[in-house]
Structures are given as C-alpha cells and as structure tokens.
PDB file of C-alpha atoms in Angstrom:
ATOM      1  CA  MET J  23      74.425 145.923  98.589  1.00  0.00           C
ATOM      2  CA  LEU J  24      73.724 142.412  99.881  1.00  0.00           C
ATOM      3  CA  GLY J  25      70.499 143.663 101.463  1.00  0.00           C
ATOM      4  CA  THR J  26      69.375 145.025  98.100  1.00  0.00           C
ATOM      5  CA  ILE J  27      70.156 141.729  96.383  1.00  0.00           C
ATOM      6  CA  ARG J  28      68.336 139.838  99.133  1.00  0.00           C
ATOM      7  CA  GLN J  29      65.252 142.074  98.811  1.00  0.00           C
ATOM      8  CA  PHE J  30      65.220 141.620  95.047  1.00  0.00           C
ATOM      9  CA  PHE J  31      65.625 137.864  95.374  1.00  0.00           C
ATOM     10  CA  GLU J  32      62.883 137.584  97.986  1.00  0.00           C
ATOM     11  CA  SER J  33      60.541 139.631  95.828  1.00  0.00           C
ATOM     12  CA  GLN J  34      61.296 137.273  92.943  1.00  0.00           C
ATOM     13  CA  LEU J  35      61.293 134.016  94.879  1.00  0.00           C
ATOM     14  CA  PHE J  36      58.113 134.385  96.876  1.00  0.00           C
ATOM     15  CA  SER J  37      54.770 134.664  95.132  1.00  0.00           C
ATOM     16  CA  THR J  38      52.045 137.209  95.531  1.00  0.00           C
ATOM     17  CA  GLU J  39      48.380 136.948  94.695  1.00  0.00           C
ATOM     18  CA  GLN J  40      48.816 139.254  91.692  1.00  0.00           C
ATOM     19  CA  GLU J  41      51.765 137.299  90.306  1.00  0.00           C
ATOM     20  CA  SER J  42      52.023 137.301  86.514  1.00  0.00           C
ATOM     21  CA  ASP J  43      53.056 134.263  84.487  1.00  0.00           C
ATOM     22  CA  GLN J  44      56.372 135.972  83.768  1.00  0.00           C
ATOM     23  CA  ASP J  45      57.002 136.513  87.507  1.00  0.00           C
ATOM     24  CA  ARG J  46      56.219 132.857  88.209  1.00  0.00           C
ATOM     25  CA  VAL J  47      58.629 131.723  85.492  1.00  0.00           C
ATOM     26  CA  CYS J  48      61.333 133.989  86.909  1.00  0.00           C
ATOM     27  CA  ARG J  49      60.815 132.575  90.418  1.00  0.00           C
ATOM     28  CA  LEU J  50      61.133 129.028  89.109  1.00  0.00           C
ATOM     29  CA  GLN J  51      64.269 129.884  87.166  1.00  0.00           C
ATOM     30  CA  LEU J  52      65.817 131.397  90.270  1.00  0.00           C
ATOM     31  CA  ALA J  53      64.855 128.413  92.420  1.00  0.00           C
ATOM     32  CA  SER J  54      66.268 125.947  89.872  1.00  0.00           C
ATOM     33  CA  ALA J  55      69.459 127.960  89.455  1.00  0.00           C
ATOM     34  CA  ALA J  56      69.868 128.221  93.234  1.00  0.00           C
ATOM     35  CA  LEU J  57      69.550 124.433  93.587  1.00  0.00           C
ATOM     36  CA  MET J  58      72.160 123.990  90.885  1.00  0.00           C
ATOM     37  CA  PHE J  59      74.508 126.464  92.525  1.00  0.00           C
ATOM     38  CA  GLU J  60      73.962 124.801  95.894  1.00  0.00           C
ATOM     39  CA  LEU J  61      75.157 121.556  94.300  1.00  0.00           C
ATOM     40  CA  LEU J  62      78.279 123.261  92.956  1.00  0.00           C
ATOM     41  CA  LYS J  63      79.211 124.342  96.484  1.00  0.00           C
ATOM     42  CA  THR J  64      78.709 120.881  97.962  1.00  0.00           C
ATOM     43  CA  ASP J  65      82.234 119.578  97.396  1.00  0.00           C
ATOM     44  CA  ARG J  66      83.750 122.938  98.467  1.00  0.00           C
ATOM     45  CA  HIS J  67      85.500 123.354  95.118  1.00  0.00           C
ATOM     46  CA  ILE J  68      83.830 124.967  92.129  1.00  0.00           C
ATOM     47  CA  ASP J  69      85.626 123.812  89.011  1.00  0.00           C
ATOM     48  CA  ASP J  70      85.593 125.840  85.777  1.00  0.00           C
ATOM     49  CA  ARG J  71      84.002 122.850  84.010  1.00  0.00           C
ATOM     50  CA  GLU J  72      81.146 122.928  86.518  1.00  0.00           C
ATOM     51  CA  THR J  73      80.637 126.666  86.052  1.00  0.00           C
ATOM     52  CA  HIS J  74      80.640 126.227  82.287  1.00  0.00           C
ATOM     53  CA  LYS J  75      78.122 123.387  82.570  1.00  0.00           C
ATOM     54  CA  LEU J  76      75.887 125.488  84.823  1.00  0.00           C
ATOM     55  CA  LYS J  77      75.815 128.278  82.245  1.00  0.00           C
ATOM     56  CA  GLU J  78      75.171 125.762  79.475  1.00  0.00           C
ATOM     57  CA  ILE J  79      72.256 124.155  81.323  1.00  0.00           C
ATOM     58  CA  LEU J  80      70.676 127.473  82.271  1.00  0.00           C
ATOM     59  CA  THR J  81      71.103 128.808  78.727  1.00  0.00           C
ATOM     60  CA  ASP J  82      69.554 125.696  77.184  1.00  0.00           C
ATOM     61  CA  ARG J  83      66.813 125.307  79.798  1.00  0.00           C
ATOM     62  CA  PHE J  84      65.712 128.910  80.131  1.00  0.00           C
ATOM     63  CA  GLN J  85      66.940 130.467  76.846  1.00  0.00           C
ATOM     64  CA  LEU J  86      68.090 133.610  78.585  1.00  0.00           C
ATOM     65  CA  PRO J  87      70.203 136.376  77.099  1.00  0.00           C
ATOM     66  CA  ALA J  88      73.761 136.491  78.495  1.00  0.00           C
ATOM     67  CA  ARG J  89      73.062 139.494  80.744  1.00  0.00           C
ATOM     68  CA  GLN J  90      69.991 137.888  82.353  1.00  0.00           C
ATOM     69  CA  LEU J  91      71.830 134.593  82.684  1.00  0.00           C
ATOM     70  CA  GLN J  92      74.651 136.270  84.603  1.00  0.00           C
ATOM     71  CA  GLU J  93      72.133 138.085  86.816  1.00  0.00           C
ATOM     72  CA  ILE J  94      70.339 134.838  87.653  1.00  0.00           C
ATOM     73  CA  ILE J  95      73.637 133.115  88.449  1.00  0.00           C
ATOM     74  CA  GLU J  96      74.679 135.962  90.764  1.00  0.00           C
ATOM     75  CA  LEU J  97      71.291 136.000  92.493  1.00  0.00           C
ATOM     76  CA  ALA J  98      71.263 132.205  92.803  1.00  0.00           C
ATOM     77  CA  GLU J  99      74.728 132.323  94.336  1.00  0.00           C
ATOM     78  CA  ALA J 100      73.646 134.979  96.833  1.00  0.00           C
ATOM     79  CA  GLU J 101      70.465 133.124  97.752  1.00  0.00           C
ATOM     80  CA  SER J 102      72.286 129.820  97.999  1.00  0.00           C
ATOM     81  CA  ALA J 103      74.739 131.371 100.444  1.00  0.00           C
ATOM     82  CA  ALA J 104      71.880 132.690 102.600  1.00  0.00           C
ATOM     83  CA  ALA J 105      69.597 129.652 102.376  1.00  0.00           C
ATOM     84  CA  VAL J 106      69.006 127.616 105.485  1.00  0.00           C
ATOM     85  CA  SER J 107      67.717 124.548 103.673  1.00  0.00           C
ATOM     86  CA  LEU J 108      66.843 123.182 100.255  1.00  0.00           C
ATOM     87  CA  TYR J 109      63.152 123.446 101.150  1.00  0.00           C
ATOM     88  CA  GLU J 110      63.064 127.122 100.139  1.00  0.00           C
ATOM     89  CA  PHE J 111      63.794 126.051  96.570  1.00  0.00           C
ATOM     90  CA  THR J 112      62.223 122.605  96.385  1.00  0.00           C
ATOM     91  CA  SER J 113      58.859 123.881  97.611  1.00  0.00           C
ATOM     92  CA  LEU J 114      58.641 126.082  94.492  1.00  0.00           C
ATOM     93  CA  VAL J 115      59.625 123.160  92.287  1.00  0.00           C
ATOM     94  CA  ASN J 116      56.931 121.006  93.896  1.00  0.00           C
ATOM     95  CA  GLU J 117      54.345 123.707  93.475  1.00  0.00           C
ATOM     96  CA  HIS J 118      54.965 124.415  89.795  1.00  0.00           C
ATOM     97  CA  TYR J 119      56.912 121.610  88.072  1.00  0.00           C
ATOM     98  CA  ASP J 120      55.270 118.502  86.722  1.00  0.00           C
ATOM     99  CA  TYR J 121      56.948 115.148  87.306  1.00  0.00           C
ATOM    100  CA  ASP J 122      58.905 115.148  84.031  1.00  0.00           C
ATOM    101  CA  GLU J 123      60.288 118.622  84.778  1.00  0.00           C
ATOM    102  CA  LYS J 124      61.382 117.412  88.206  1.00  0.00           C
ATOM    103  CA  VAL J 125      63.184 114.446  86.649  1.00  0.00           C
ATOM    104  CA  GLN J 126      64.827 116.822  84.177  1.00  0.00           C
ATOM    105  CA  LEU J 127      66.030 118.975  87.074  1.00  0.00           C
ATOM    106  CA  ILE J 128      67.580 115.894  88.708  1.00  0.00           C
ATOM    107  CA  ARG J 129      69.256 115.085  85.390  1.00  0.00           C
ATOM    108  CA  HIS J 130      70.711 118.599  85.278  1.00  0.00           C
ATOM    109  CA  LEU J 131      72.023 118.174  88.806  1.00  0.00           C
ATOM    110  CA  TRP J 132      73.748 114.936  87.766  1.00  0.00           C
ATOM    111  CA  GLU J 133      75.245 116.686  84.741  1.00  0.00           C
ATOM    112  CA  LEU J 134      76.653 119.389  87.010  1.00  0.00           C
ATOM    113  CA  ALA J 135      77.974 116.906  89.549  1.00  0.00           C
ATOM    114  CA  MET J 136      79.765 114.913  86.859  1.00  0.00           C
ATOM    115  CA  ALA J 137      81.053 117.910  84.885  1.00  0.00           C
ATOM    116  CA  ASP J 138      84.427 117.857  86.665  1.00  0.00           C
ATOM    117  CA  ASP J 139      84.815 114.065  86.205  1.00  0.00           C
ATOM    118  CA  ASP J 140      84.663 113.580  89.966  1.00  0.00           C
ATOM    119  CA  LEU J 141      81.356 112.598  91.536  1.00  0.00           C
ATOM    120  CA  ASP J 142      81.785 113.534  95.172  1.00  0.00           C
ATOM    121  CA  LYS J 143      79.781 111.580  97.757  1.00  0.00           C
ATOM    122  CA  TYR J 144      78.364 114.847  99.120  1.00  0.00           C
ATOM    123  CA  GLU J 145      77.171 115.861  95.663  1.00  0.00           C
ATOM    124  CA  GLU J 146      75.387 112.531  95.339  1.00  0.00           C
ATOM    125  CA  GLN J 147      73.804 112.990  98.786  1.00  0.00           C
ATOM    126  CA  MET J 148      72.577 116.448  97.865  1.00  0.00           C
ATOM    127  CA  ILE J 149      71.018 115.175  94.626  1.00  0.00           C
ATOM    128  CA  ARG J 150      69.378 112.306  96.532  1.00  0.00           C
ATOM    129  CA  ARG J 151      68.011 114.723  99.124  1.00  0.00           C
ATOM    130  CA  THR J 152      66.697 117.021  96.386  1.00  0.00           C
ATOM    131  CA  ALA J 153      65.082 114.095  94.583  1.00  0.00           C
ATOM    132  CA  ASP J 154      63.390 113.047  97.817  1.00  0.00           C
ATOM    133  CA  LEU J 155      62.151 116.585  98.508  1.00  0.00           C
ATOM    134  CA  ILE J 156      60.654 116.941  95.023  1.00  0.00           C
ATOM    135  CA  TYR J 157      59.206 113.417  95.057  1.00  0.00           C
ATOM    136  CA  VAL J 158      61.272 111.925  92.247  1.00  0.00           C
ATOM    137  CA  SER J 159      61.257 108.147  92.555  1.00  0.00           C
ATOM    138  CA  HIS J 160      64.409 106.267  93.447  1.00  0.00           C
ATOM    139  CA  SER J 161      64.305 104.439  90.118  1.00  0.00           C
ATOM    140  CA  ASP J 162      64.225 107.749  88.192  1.00  0.00           C
ATOM    141  CA  PHE J 163      67.007 109.073  90.423  1.00  0.00           C
ATOM    142  CA  ILE J 164      69.138 106.052  89.438  1.00  0.00           C
ATOM    143  CA  LYS J 165      68.070 106.092  85.754  1.00  0.00           C
ATOM    144  CA  THR J 166      69.063 109.726  85.343  1.00  0.00           C
ATOM    145  CA  LYS J 167      72.387 109.119  87.072  1.00  0.00           C
ATOM    146  CA  LEU J 168      73.202 106.190  84.797  1.00  0.00           C
ATOM    147  CA  ALA J 169      72.020 108.018  81.669  1.00  0.00           C
ATOM    148  CA  VAL J 170      74.251 111.002  82.426  1.00  0.00           C
ATOM    149  CA  ARG J 171      77.186 108.753  83.314  1.00  0.00           C
ATOM    150  CA  ASP J 172      76.777 106.760  80.083  1.00  0.00           C
ATOM    151  CA  ALA J 173      76.410 109.920  77.967  1.00  0.00           C
ATOM    152  CA  ARG J 174      79.624 111.309  79.488  1.00  0.00           C
ATOM    153  CA  ALA J 175      81.445 108.022  78.756  1.00  0.00           C
ATOM    154  CA  THR J 176      80.513 108.220  75.068  1.00  0.00           C
ATOM    155  CA  GLU J 177      81.583 111.897  74.908  1.00  0.00           C
ATOM    156  CA  ASN J 178      85.051 111.143  76.285  1.00  0.00           C
TER     157      ASN J 178
END
C-alpha cells in the first residue's frame, strides 16, 4: 500500500516534459501541503487546532472538494514521512511560485505554527529554513510572523 502511495506521489510531484497545467498545479499543491504537514510534525505533537487550520488553509488556498483535500493531506503526510529534506518541496516552490506566493506560503506556515497558541522554537526554525530555501527575505519572514501574531491577538 505504501509503495502505491509513494508511486502516485512521485508521479504527481516530479514533472515530465508533457506535463499539463493541471498536473503542475497538483504538484504544487502537494508540495505546499507537504511543507505544511512537515511543520505540523516539527514539535512532535499535532494538535487538533493545527489540523483544523491545515484543512482551512488548504481549502481556502486551493479550493478543493473535501475528498480531494483529504487525499492531498494523506499524500502530503506520507511524503513528509519519507522526505529526506525540505529541498524536495522547496525546489518546486522556487520553480513555480512568484515572490508574493512564496511570502503567502510563509504566512500560512506561521498560521499553522501559531494555531495551537504555542510557537515552538523548532517550528520557528523550520519556517526560517523554508524561507531561506525559497528566498523569502528576512524582513518578509519577520513581517509575516508579526502580522499573524497580531491577527491572532485581535481574534482572541
């Protein structure tokens, strides 16, 4: 079963010369979701609030039906577990996202990290490393962190 999932994920994550626009979008969604799931695992405790926030972000960002959303989450979880480094995902982001989309991804990572009201130092390190790998400036890294923090403060 895991081999089948892995084959499907690899066929979705890695491009071919005949790749359609829909295939490219799917690969980017999977890479983004995998980065988000990787962040959830960072503090070794996945809180229900974090899982809910992940689904909310993926629903809003990708406008997927519930069945596809669940499939992407399961595939992202499987790929995240098998990934050796963040490079597998960030290379796709670098290849296809413009700068504003990269900043938005960092914002989503901050939203996930803060969803359980406990910003773990390892979560912050992972977001910093991701920002570095996708060439988001330090000032935008900090601005998105503060914006998410301030938005959460006004919600509570």
